Amino acid sequence: MKLKGNHFRNKMERWLMSAIFLSLFLLKVSISECAAPYKFTSEPVSGLSTAIRDQLHQEGWCSMYDLCGARKDGKPLNCPKVVEAVTPTETFSHKIQSLCPTITGNVCCSEDQFDLLRQSVQQAVPFLVGCPACLRNFLDLYCELSCSPDQSLFVDVISTTREHGRELVDGIDFYITEEYGTQLFDSCKDVKFAAMNTRAMDFIGAGAKNYTDWLSFMGHRAGSYEAGSPYQINYKTNAAGNIRPLNTSVTPCWDSSLSCSCGDCPSASSCAEPLPPSDNKDEGCYVNVGSLQIGCLNLGVGILYVVILLGILAWWMKAGKERSNTTGQSDINEPLLVSSDVSPPVPGQGPEIEEAGKPEKTQDPTFVETYLSRWFRAQGTWTARHPAIVLVISIVIMILLCFGLLQFQVETRPEKLWVSPGSEAAEEKAYFDSHLAPFYRIEQLIIATVPSANESAPYIVTNKNLLLLFDIQAKVDALRVNASNSSVSLQEICTKPTGSACATQSVLQYFKMDSSKFYDYQESAHAEFCFEHASSAAQCLSAFEGPVEPGTVLGGFSGTNYTEATAFVITYPVENFVGESGDENEKAVAWEEAFIQLAKEELTAMVEAEGLTLAYSSENSIKAELERESTADVGTIAVSYLVMFVYISFILGDWISPWYVTSKTMLGLAGVGIVALCVLGSIGLFSYFHVKSTLIIVEVIPFLVLAVGVDNMCILVHAVKRQPDKEESVETRVGRALAEVGPSITLASLSEVLAFTVGIFTPMPACRVFSMFAAVAVLLDYLLQVTAFVALLTYDLKRAESGRVDCFPCIAVTAESSDEQAHEPGVLVKYMKDIHAPALNFPAVKASVVALFTGLFLASIVLVPNLVPGLDQRVALPRDSYLQGYFGNITEHLRVGPPVYFVVRDYNYSTESNQTNLLCSISQCEPNSLLNEVSRAALVPDTSFIARPAASWLDDFLVWMSPDAFGCCRTFPDASYCPPDDQPPCCPEGDDYCSEGDTCKDCTTCFLRADLLEGRPTTEQFREKLPWFLDALPSADCAKGGHGAYSTSLDLNGYEDGVIKASEFRSYHTPLNKQTDYVDALRAAKDFTKRMSKSLGIKIFPYSVFYMFFEQYLDIWRTTGISLLLALAAVFFVNIGITSSVWTSCIVILTIAMIVIDLMGVMVLWNIQLNAVSVVNLVMSIGIAVEFCVHITHSFAVSTGTRSERASNSLSTMGASVFSGITLTKFAGVLVLYFAKSEIFEVYYFRMYLALVILGALHGLIFLPVLLSLCGPRPMREAQSALEQAEENVKISREDEGVTEPVT
């Protein structure tokens, strides 16, 4: 997974022009600043005469009036005139009241002073107008200071300066009450500035935490040629004498007349109990037992297990008692663990004691069983008589299928592997890309310091490290590659939100990405200054004229303690294009490949030489590394299969004298060739239909088919060896052997085929395609096993009986061999018959087995809920991948999460609709509006995973249109758009200072209050002014312009009809360090938008770049459950169809389910996550488990005698084949996977396959026989025996070559 760690998306967050940050200082300006600079010098004069000071503090008097001059840097200064308040003209009075409605009657300001007041406070309006109460209080503060008729009561001029013989104000004391200051600050402290996704107080108060800090910031006297107040304003509360501190009424932010939104005023009564964000942490069910808190599942399973143990103990005691009664009093003291070979009574004491040693009554074979035996006997005999024909036909068919490999393609695109085409996240991504803009590509470097022993990592921001960073940047800028017949550099492909400069997120942006400014800007000290003033200092603006937040370019710090930073994070956003061909980003991909090569070969050495570490990544890195991984372990996989091939060749032979004749190496290799043909044929068949393969298919299906194929080969070979009459022809023996085991092989293979076939209905493409390929491969393997392999087996039997050497059949030898030795059972058969099966017949062993396996199963049930969904990207990559270190650095250093967009569909902005108020978060918006709820969710980031309030184009647009923002939406007399006064043509382009001119002097606001409908624009006003807003550049006079910040936030196609098809509101997730964090963040965002959509009646969905790949984990349990249940259901019904026994089918399904559940329990203990790869393996495990269970169960069903005898017979007949054919073969091959270079092979193949083989063998060879001996189905007469009885009077002549089928 890749993190998008900056505040600027495709067109980037915004170019917040340098002038706007100058305005942040100008907010501190005294209200008497003038535009025209003065050209004279001054001599300061401290203090005032006592007579003047005594006259200041009277009602109706002014402490200062009019403008008398300016400092030498041009900042205007007031006159320290102690005069009575002046009566304004009627026109002037109306102008004053338009801005200062509380100032009536006489005033203490001239028209020049008031015009300057209006011009200065205009710069604060865009930051505060979203909260009318705060704005009103802020304006009242400066209105009282500048124009109050009782100014002398709370303003005391404490120092003056003299310019050209004129005395000018140089410092004042402004007296206010603590109550007034506190209420003023409280009304504004939570107001947010949406364009920057931060609080307005960070701009107008330098992040002040109380009113004293705020007023001290605004009253600080600016130095020469610095932006700020021209004289010192000391805000004081300790008044004396006739001074009466200002204590006018302050409008609370929750006041109904000037109410603010919940986001700007969370203390409002309507916001007191916000709807809590969804809590993603399920506390679960617990039961208190004393001081212990036990989970309900754990307690229930524990009680159940105790009950089962008591039942097992009762059975054991009853079995021992009944056994004593049947053997006489002399055996009362005989221990239970005695040999059961003596008959009668027969082994298997327990429920069978009631039978007094009598075998169970047999039942006739089912119609299906009889038909299959008849068919396989005829088919096997015919195949053995015509092996060449069968082989030729088989080879021709497989070659035809393999021709499809000419169109073979491998799907490597993650979105095509793990994302369902109809998935919600995929549809939402497509909607976002088509209606708004694709998320940009990310190239990233992380340079970090290295901690020493017992010490934390040192600070990264030093002069030495910054100069190194400049050298690295020079290398990156100089990097050029040839692509699409052109030379490509970063400058050609990077994201440029405001012009020609790339929006690179780097600490070097504080130096304008220009190394020549490093020393001019006071080196690292300047960077540290910008960490605290990134949004408020013009000299900290980036080369692309926007602010760079320190949290996006630094890492390893806590909170906002940037001086603890231990890493530089350099991010290069690159334009992204989305299309079907995948070649739209050819230039970017070519540059990214060269970028990674540069980092490997040059940048790493440069960084390490300075004692630092470098981690790097590009947008294309994961895909490239996954493709490299696909070939990294080819050798390991090949060795694994080679080991299995060698073992197969060994296990099929008899290895008795002469071993070079009785061995079956050629037959084993031919069998392996059949498996390979099946896999290739399956891939070729689907390639004909242009179905792309996947790496999972190439890696897993051969393992699966080999397991099934080897088992069948062993069963067939051992069945032929078991034929009693060795004098019969090879053809007859082969026919009899196939009739004996054919139904069992069919039952197992058909179960596996259907188990994989139902997997086609799972939504995950990788699982669906795997199931398709696996079903066909297993089906082909089955068909070739009962045809081609039977033909090969016939040839091999004739070769051995004619004394020809294995692998060299042209060489015939004469050797003495004992027939008795040749037909003597093998070691495994002897073990199963003489040791393993008898041991399982002791009641104590049976009780122990049931108790142990039941306990294991119940313990796994308790563990399964602890399976963690996800796929750690580091596990999926090669161990030597450079991305291993990169992901580790992301977790350790990054302090910002991926952006999240709340996308609104079909927003109806018409007058008739109330959707505007249901979305916005400024004044008059609904308390439970979307943006207010996002702000609330950001207050609890631990559960909402939302880090901050959303940037809102709608809020900014409504503010931009407001008459209160009188510097934003303006028109010329001809009704055309008039830009702010500090933009061309109002201000000549290129001028550093804008003086008042005539160009825009007649511009007026777009609307008066009376023109709006309850404070909101009409449909026509909204429609007309929205394009103006999106084209408006932000500046000092109006920071709300939407150009750059919101250029791609809306889809304006068809908006003239009153509906905006798509728009987005942008926020950020908290840092996501674990796979579960990504899943929980996605779930929280989905839950939030579903709740909001339902509450507001508006279509809303969340979007982030990682959602599409993590959506699978929201339903991974459902997908897993459906896949496994469908596969088990298929096995169940196939068993019923062939055996006609529900009880037999239930026993098989129970055993398979226990294997799968136990495997999932092992996954928890062995830290194997639940994802597409493990789901495929779990589905495959059902197919393997069928092989462990079906053959033994079928052999049990057709055996005669008591249950214990039948269980022993099934182990003697099939146990060796199952153990040698699956267990040992897979065990040998799996061990090699431990040495794989890719951790994914070691985790998801070695661990899971090893656990599967061990669990399958234990359940199939120990638990299942015990279970069958206790409660197995009634015996069924073997169909082969029934056929022989029906044909007992018919003899098939070996010389009769014309007979091709036995008489039936």
XYZ file of N, CA and C in Angstrom, residues 474-654:
543
model
N 19.114 18.169 -6.973
C 19.753 18.485 -8.253
C 19.868 17.236 -9.125
N 20.186 16.100 -8.510
C 20.252 14.844 -9.260
C 18.885 14.477 -9.829
N 17.851 14.642 -9.024
C 16.502 14.299 -9.480
C 16.061 15.232 -10.594
N 16.343 16.518 -10.447
C 15.955 17.480 -11.492
C 16.675 17.207 -12.807
N 17.905 16.727 -12.729
C 18.691 16.478 -13.937
C 18.351 15.152 -14.604
N 17.561 14.323 -13.942
C 17.233 13.002 -14.481
C 16.325 13.121 -15.701
N 16.754 12.553 -16.807
C 15.962 12.584 -18.043
C 15.977 11.191 -18.670
N 14.851 10.816 -19.248
C 14.737 9.521 -19.925
C 14.037 9.740 -21.262
N 14.241 8.787 -22.157
C 13.568 8.838 -23.448
C 12.318 7.960 -23.400
N 11.192 8.555 -23.704
C 9.923 7.822 -23.704
C 8.980 8.505 -24.677
N 8.269 7.686 -25.429
C 7.297 8.208 -26.409
C 7.960 9.197 -27.357
N 9.180 8.842 -27.777
C 9.925 9.655 -28.749
C 10.217 11.053 -28.243
N 10.383 11.199 -26.946
C 10.722 12.511 -26.388
C 11.531 12.320 -25.123
N 12.244 13.372 -24.746
C 13.032 13.351 -23.524
C 12.152 13.835 -22.382
N 12.100 13.045 -21.321
C 11.179 13.317 -20.225
C 11.963 13.576 -18.943
N 11.618 14.664 -18.284
C 12.171 14.972 -16.973
C 11.014 15.157 -15.995
N 11.348 15.360 -14.746
C 10.305 15.570 -13.735
C 9.455 16.785 -14.081
N 10.052 17.791 -14.632
C 9.319 19.020 -14.948
C 8.193 18.772 -15.948
N 8.372 17.788 -16.843
C 7.348 17.515 -17.855
C 6.159 16.742 -17.302
N 6.350 15.987 -16.243
C 5.285 15.100 -15.790
C 4.730 15.458 -14.422
N 5.363 16.382 -13.699
C 4.932 16.673 -12.331
C 3.630 17.462 -12.323
N 2.988 17.477 -11.175
C 1.763 18.244 -10.980
C 2.118 19.694 -10.721
N 1.486 20.598 -11.479
C 1.742 22.039 -11.351
C 0.408 22.733 -11.086
N 0.082 23.004 -9.853
C -1.246 23.546 -9.545
C -1.446 24.992 -9.959
N -0.367 25.784 -9.991
C -0.561 27.221 -10.215
C 0.304 27.802 -11.316
N 1.030 26.992 -12.008
C 1.891 27.568 -13.036
C 2.929 26.582 -13.501
N 4.182 27.006 -13.485
C 5.248 26.186 -14.039
C 6.039 25.430 -12.985
N 5.843 25.736 -11.716
C 6.617 25.083 -10.664
C 5.948 23.788 -10.220
N 6.760 22.735 -10.046
C 6.238 21.463 -9.560
C 5.819 21.597 -8.089
N 4.777 20.902 -7.751
C 4.271 20.946 -6.376
C 4.995 19.928 -5.499
N 6.306 19.884 -5.598
C 7.108 18.971 -4.793
C 6.930 19.303 -3.318
N 6.691 18.269 -2.521
C 6.551 18.471 -1.081
C 7.895 18.162 -0.430
N 8.607 19.210 -0.076
C 9.958 19.062 0.471
C 10.259 20.243 1.369
N 11.109 20.007 2.359
C 11.532 21.097 3.229
C 12.283 22.163 2.437
N 12.801 21.791 1.276
C 13.503 22.760 0.421
C 12.559 23.810 -0.147
N 11.266 23.565 -0.092
C 10.316 24.569 -0.574
C 10.385 25.840 0.265
N 10.832 25.730 1.504
C 10.991 26.935 2.323
C 12.104 27.828 1.794
N 12.934 27.260 0.906
C 13.988 28.018 0.228
C 13.671 28.182 -1.260
N 12.398 28.015 -1.617
C 11.930 28.135 -3.004
C 12.605 27.117 -3.916
N 13.086 26.006 -3.360
C 13.786 24.957 -4.108
C 15.049 25.494 -4.776
N 15.584 26.591 -4.250
C 16.729 27.275 -4.859
C 17.887 27.258 -3.859
N 18.949 26.538 -4.196
C 20.084 26.421 -3.280
C 20.769 27.761 -3.045
N 20.653 28.680 -4.007
C 21.301 29.988 -3.831
C 20.653 30.800 -2.716
N 19.430 30.460 -2.343
C 18.743 31.188 -1.276
C 19.031 30.589 0.100
N 19.756 29.476 0.157
C 19.980 28.802 1.427
C 20.680 29.721 2.422
N 21.762 30.358 1.998
C 22.501 31.238 2.914
C 21.799 32.576 3.077
N 21.127 33.042 2.012
C 20.398 34.302 2.123
C 19.276 34.206 3.150
N 18.705 33.025 3.274
C 17.558 32.832 4.174
C 17.980 32.328 5.562
N 19.242 32.451 5.901
C 19.741 32.085 7.224
C 19.691 30.576 7.489
N 19.924 29.818 6.429
C 20.176 28.384 6.537
C 19.066 27.635 7.293
N 19.470 26.693 8.163
C 18.477 25.843 8.814
C 17.571 26.615 9.760
N 18.038 27.743 10.254
C 17.202 28.548 11.143
C 15.934 29.014 10.426
N 16.060 29.274 9.135
C 14.881 29.694 8.366
C 13.878 28.552 8.261
N 14.378 27.350 8.038
C 13.467 26.200 7.968
C 12.734 26.031 9.290
N 13.440 26.173 10.392
C 12.804 26.033 11.695
C 11.792 27.139 11.944
N 12.082 28.331 11.447
C 11.114 29.425 11.545
C 9.845 29.077 10.755
N 10.026 28.492 9.583
C 8.880 28.158 8.729
C 8.061 27.006 9.303
N 8.683 26.158 10.117
C 7.902 25.103 10.736
C 6.781 25.695 11.585
N 7.034 26.844 12.173
C 6.040 27.490 13.026
C 5.197 28.508 12.272
N 5.661 28.951 11.103
C 4.949 30.015 10.374
C 4.715 29.638 8.916
N 4.512 28.347 8.660
C 4.351 27.899 7.273
C 3.157 28.546 6.598
N 2.122 28.870 7.353
C 0.908 29.419 6.765
C 0.785 30.925 6.936
N 1.736 31.533 7.635
C 1.564 32.954 7.944
C 2.737 33.835 7.542
N 3.784 33.258 7.020
C 4.954 34.054 6.637
C 5.171 33.967 5.134
N 5.239 35.134 4.494
C 5.395 35.154 3.044
C 6.697 34.506 2.612
N 7.753 34.670 3.431
C 9.051 34.117 3.045
C 9.094 32.603 3.143
N 8.024 31.979 3.697
C 7.976 30.527 3.798
C 7.168 29.893 2.680
N 6.625 30.699 1.799
C 5.851 30.147 0.693
C 6.738 29.327 -0.227
N 6.139 28.341 -0.868
C 6.881 27.438 -1.738
C 7.116 28.071 -3.097
N 7.866 27.361 -3.916
C 8.107 27.826 -5.280
C 6.834 27.846 -6.094
N 5.847 27.008 -5.719
C 4.571 27.016 -6.446
C 3.547 27.928 -5.763
N 4.066 28.823 -4.890
C 3.292 29.907 -4.282
C 2.236 29.423 -3.307
N 2.390 28.247 -2.779
C 1.476 27.738 -1.767
C 2.237 27.373 -0.513
N 1.547 27.236 0.596
C 2.222 26.837 1.836
C 2.549 25.354 1.828
N 3.562 24.996 2.551
C 3.957 23.591 2.710
C 3.900 23.269 4.194
N 3.008 22.379 4.562
C 2.845 22.042 5.970
C 4.015 21.191 6.435
N 4.601 21.513 7.575
C 5.764 20.752 8.050
C 5.483 19.264 8.239
N 4.250 18.938 8.627
C 3.923 17.537 8.864
C 4.021 16.667 7.638
N 3.998 17.276 6.453
C 4.079 16.492 5.219
C 5.505 16.330 4.708
N 6.439 17.129 5.228
C 7.818 17.067 4.722
C 8.801 16.605 5.787
N 8.296 16.383 7.003
C 9.137 15.890 8.090
C 8.535 14.599 8.627
N 9.341 13.839 9.326
C 8.863 12.594 9.912
C 9.559 12.294 11.214
N 8.953 11.405 11.973
C 9.588 10.950 13.206
C 9.369 11.839 14.406
N 8.488 12.825 14.325
C 8.223 13.714 15.455
C 6.907 13.310 16.112
N 6.637 13.872 17.261
C 5.382 13.618 17.950
C 4.587 14.913 18.035
N 3.274 14.806 17.828
C 2.433 16.002 17.863
C 2.868 17.011 16.830
N 3.193 18.216 17.304
C 3.713 19.261 16.408
C 5.123 19.665 16.831
N 5.806 18.780 17.503
C 7.180 19.064 17.937
C 8.145 18.779 16.785
N 8.173 19.686 15.832
C 8.967 19.472 14.625
C 10.468 19.447 14.911
N 10.866 20.013 16.041
C 12.293 19.980 16.373
C 12.732 18.587 16.818
N 11.785 17.654 16.899
C 12.131 16.259 17.170
C 12.229 15.439 15.884
N 12.013 16.077 14.747
C 11.958 15.348 13.474
C 13.260 14.604 13.221
N 13.117 13.372 12.764
C 14.291 12.541 12.475
C 14.356 12.135 11.001
N 13.464 12.690 10.185
C 13.452 12.274 8.781
C 12.955 13.404 7.895
N 13.504 13.458 6.695
C 12.964 14.275 5.604
C 12.067 13.378 4.760
N 10.906 13.874 4.413
C 10.003 13.155 3.518
C 9.828 14.012 2.264
N 10.335 13.521 1.145
C 10.259 14.268 -0.122
C 9.294 13.548 -1.040
N 8.260 14.242 -1.454
C 7.213 13.641 -2.277
C 7.100 14.408 -3.589
N 7.092 13.662 -4.693
C 6.952 14.249 -6.020
C 5.607 13.822 -6.612
N 4.590 14.673 -6.561
C 3.312 14.323 -7.202
C 3.440 14.421 -8.725
N 2.969 13.388 -9.397
C 3.068 13.308 -10.856
C 1.666 13.121 -11.434
N 1.401 13.773 -12.543
C 0.082 13.678 -13.182
C -0.244 12.226 -13.516
N -1.501 11.870 -13.302
C -1.953 10.499 -13.532
C -3.067 10.499 -14.570
N -3.041 9.512 -15.425
C -4.067 9.376 -16.458
C -4.615 7.955 -16.398
N -5.917 7.843 -16.522
C -6.578 6.552 -16.393
C -7.192 6.163 -17.719
N -6.959 4.930 -18.153
C -7.535 4.435 -19.398
C -7.509 2.923 -19.422
N -8.073 2.332 -20.442
C -8.166 0.878 -20.546
C -6.864 0.237 -21.014
N -6.112 0.960 -21.847
C -4.916 0.355 -22.423
C -3.800 0.199 -21.407
N -3.763 1.067 -20.408
C -2.701 1.013 -19.426
C -1.431 1.691 -19.870
N -1.426 2.287 -21.082
C -0.222 2.936 -21.607
C -0.286 4.453 -21.482
N -1.338 4.964 -20.827
C -1.511 6.412 -20.756
C -0.396 7.088 -19.956
N 0.221 6.336 -19.045
C 1.273 6.902 -18.200
C 2.655 6.408 -18.610
N 2.832 6.173 -19.884
C 4.095 5.608 -20.364
C 5.287 6.488 -19.997
N 5.141 7.786 -20.157
C 6.242 8.695 -19.820
C 6.545 8.651 -18.330
N 5.490 8.678 -17.535
C 5.692 8.658 -16.087
C 6.351 7.363 -15.640
N 5.911 6.242 -16.195
C 6.487 4.949 -15.811
C 7.958 4.888 -16.188
N 8.295 5.388 -17.365
C 9.692 5.379 -17.787
C 10.550 6.233 -16.850
N 10.036 7.388 -16.471
C 10.796 8.238 -15.554
C 10.901 7.584 -14.180
N 9.834 6.937 -13.734
C 9.853 6.274 -12.428
C 10.894 5.160 -12.383
N 11.018 4.402 -13.462
C 12.029 3.349 -13.499
C 13.431 3.937 -13.394
N 13.644 5.044 -14.080
C 14.949 5.697 -13.998
C 15.165 6.312 -12.616
N 14.107 6.808 -12.013
C 14.181 7.386 -10.672
C 14.616 6.331 -9.648
N 14.042 5.149 -9.727
C 14.421 4.072 -8.817
C 15.869 3.650 -9.049
N 16.253 3.588 -10.302
C 17.639 3.232 -10.617
C 18.602 4.274 -10.061
N 18.238 5.540 -10.192
C 19.071 6.622 -9.643
C 19.195 6.487 -8.130
N 18.077 6.195 -7.479
C 18.103 6.056 -6.022
C 18.991 4.891 -5.602
N 18.916 3.788 -6.347
C 19.730 2.613 -6.011
C 21.210 2.874 -6.209
N 21.556 3.470 -7.341
C 22.963 3.539 -7.750
C 23.698 4.760 -7.223
N 23.001 5.880 -7.035
C 23.704 7.098 -6.647
C 23.216 7.689 -5.329
N 21.905 7.848 -5.200
C 21.391 8.557 -4.024
C 21.660 7.792 -2.738
N 21.527 6.475 -2.775
C 21.773 5.681 -1.567
C 23.201 5.875 -1.072
N 24.157 5.853 -1.981
C 25.559 6.039 -1.592
C 25.780 7.433 -1.018
N 25.168 8.446 -1.618
C 25.314 9.812 -1.114
C 24.775 9.934 0.315
N 23.639 9.337 0.551
C 23.007 9.456 1.869
C 23.774 8.662 2.915
N 24.149 7.435 2.580
C 24.843 6.595 3.545
C 26.218 7.148 3.887
N 26.812 7.872 2.954
C 28.113 8.489 3.233
C 28.004 9.538 4.336
N 26.839 10.083 4.531
C 26.614 11.078 5.584
C 26.041 10.446 6.846
N 26.002 9.113 6.912
C 25.506 8.443 8.100
C 23.996 8.424 8.221
N 23.292 8.564 7.099
C 21.833 8.560 7.093
C 21.326 7.337 6.342
N 20.038 7.144 6.363
C 19.424 6.048 5.599
C 18.482 6.621 4.556
N 18.312 5.878 3.472
C 17.430 6.315 2.389
C 16.437 5.203 2.062
N 15.177 5.553 2.033
C 14.122 4.664 1.550
C 13.443 5.367 0.390
N 13.018 4.606 -0.613
C 12.472 5.240 -1.810
C 11.422 4.344 -2.439
N 10.552 4.982 -3.193
C 9.468 4.256 -3.857
C 8.925 5.116 -4.986
N 8.298 4.449 -5.946
C 7.592 5.148 -7.017
C 6.214 4.515 -7.171
N 5.378 5.135 -7.953
C 4.032 4.610 -8.173
C 4.076 3.220 -8.794
N 5.097 2.975 -9.579
C 5.206 1.711 -10.300
C 5.973 0.645 -9.522
N 6.467 0.988 -8.345
C 7.378 0.094 -7.623
C 6.743 -1.239 -7.246
N 5.554 -1.200 -6.675
C 4.941 -2.440 -6.196
C 4.691 -3.394 -7.355
N 4.154 -2.860 -8.441
C 3.900 -3.708 -9.601
C 5.194 -4.325 -10.125
N 6.243 -3.511 -10.212
C 7.517 -4.010 -10.737
C 8.119 -5.064 -9.817
N 8.021 -4.863 -8.513
C 8.586 -5.825 -7.573
C 7.777 -7.122 -7.539
N 6.469 -7.017 -7.698
C 5.657 -8.228 -7.751
C 5.977 -9.049 -8.997
N 6.216 -8.359 -10.100
C 6.598 -9.080 -11.320
C 7.961 -9.737 -11.146
N 8.863 -9.042 -10.454
C 10.170 -9.642 -10.193
C 10.030 -10.847 -9.274
N 9.109 -10.737 -8.315
C 8.902 -11.841 -7.381
C 8.400 -13.095 -8.090
N 7.630 -12.879 -9.157
C 7.050 -14.024 -9.853
C 8.120 -14.930 -10.447
N 9.289 -14.404 -10.669
C 10.393 -15.219 -11.210
C 11.481 -15.485 -10.184
N 11.381 -14.820 -9.009
C 12.455 -14.954 -8.023
C 12.565 -16.358 -7.467
N 11.419 -17.054 -7.341
C 11.424 -18.370 -6.711
C 11.151 -19.496 -7.693
N 11.404 -19.249 -8.966
C 11.220 -20.307 -9.958
C 12.100 -21.504 -9.623
N 13.340 -21.233 -9.219
C 14.252 -22.314 -8.881
C 13.783 -23.109 -7.681
N 13.298 -22.386 -6.673
C 12.824 -23.068 -5.465
C 11.629 -23.959 -5.770
N 10.683 -23.408 -6.542
C 9.496 -24.179 -6.898
C 9.888 -25.398 -7.736
N 10.824 -25.185 -8.662
C 11.263 -26.297 -9.505
C 11.888 -27.405 -8.659
N 12.723 -27.031 -7.682
C 13.333 -28.032 -6.804
C 12.260 -28.753 -6.001
N 11.251 -27.997 -5.558
C 10.159 -28.606 -4.792
C 9.454 -29.679 -5.607
N 9.109 -29.343 -6.835
C 8.439 -30.325 -7.685
C 9.368 -31.477 -8.050
N 10.655 -31.177 -8.232
C 11.615 -32.230 -8.563
C 11.697 -33.249 -7.430
N 11.727 -32.763 -6.203
C 11.755 -33.671 -5.047
C 10.525 -34.562 -5.051
N 9.366 -33.969 -5.337
C 8.136 -34.760 -5.374
C 8.172 -35.773 -6.512
N 8.716 -35.387 -7.656
C 8.790 -36.295 -8.798
C 9.659 -37.507 -8.452
N 10.816 -37.238 -7.821
C 11.728 -38.326 -7.458
C 11.050 -39.265 -6.475
N 10.349 -38.682 -5.522
C 9.677 -39.515 -4.528
C 8.586 -40.361 -5.184
N 7.830 -39.756 -6.092
C 6.753 -40.490 -6.770
C 7.322 -41.689 -7.525
N 8.397 -41.452 -8.221
C 9.016 -42.538 -8.977
C 9.481 -43.642 -8.045
N 9.906 -43.281 -6.864
C 10.390 -44.268 -5.896
C 9.228 -45.043 -5.272
N 8.164 -44.338 -4.906
C 7.105 -44.966 -4.119
C 6.260 -45.933 -4.935
N 6.173 -45.741 -6.229
C 5.322 -46.620 -7.040
C 5.940 -48.001 -7.240
N 7.247 -48.088 -7.139
C 7.917 -49.368 -7.404
C 7.889 -50.301 -6.208
N 8.231 -51.594 -6.497
C 8.287 -52.591 -5.436
C 9.656 -52.623 -4.755
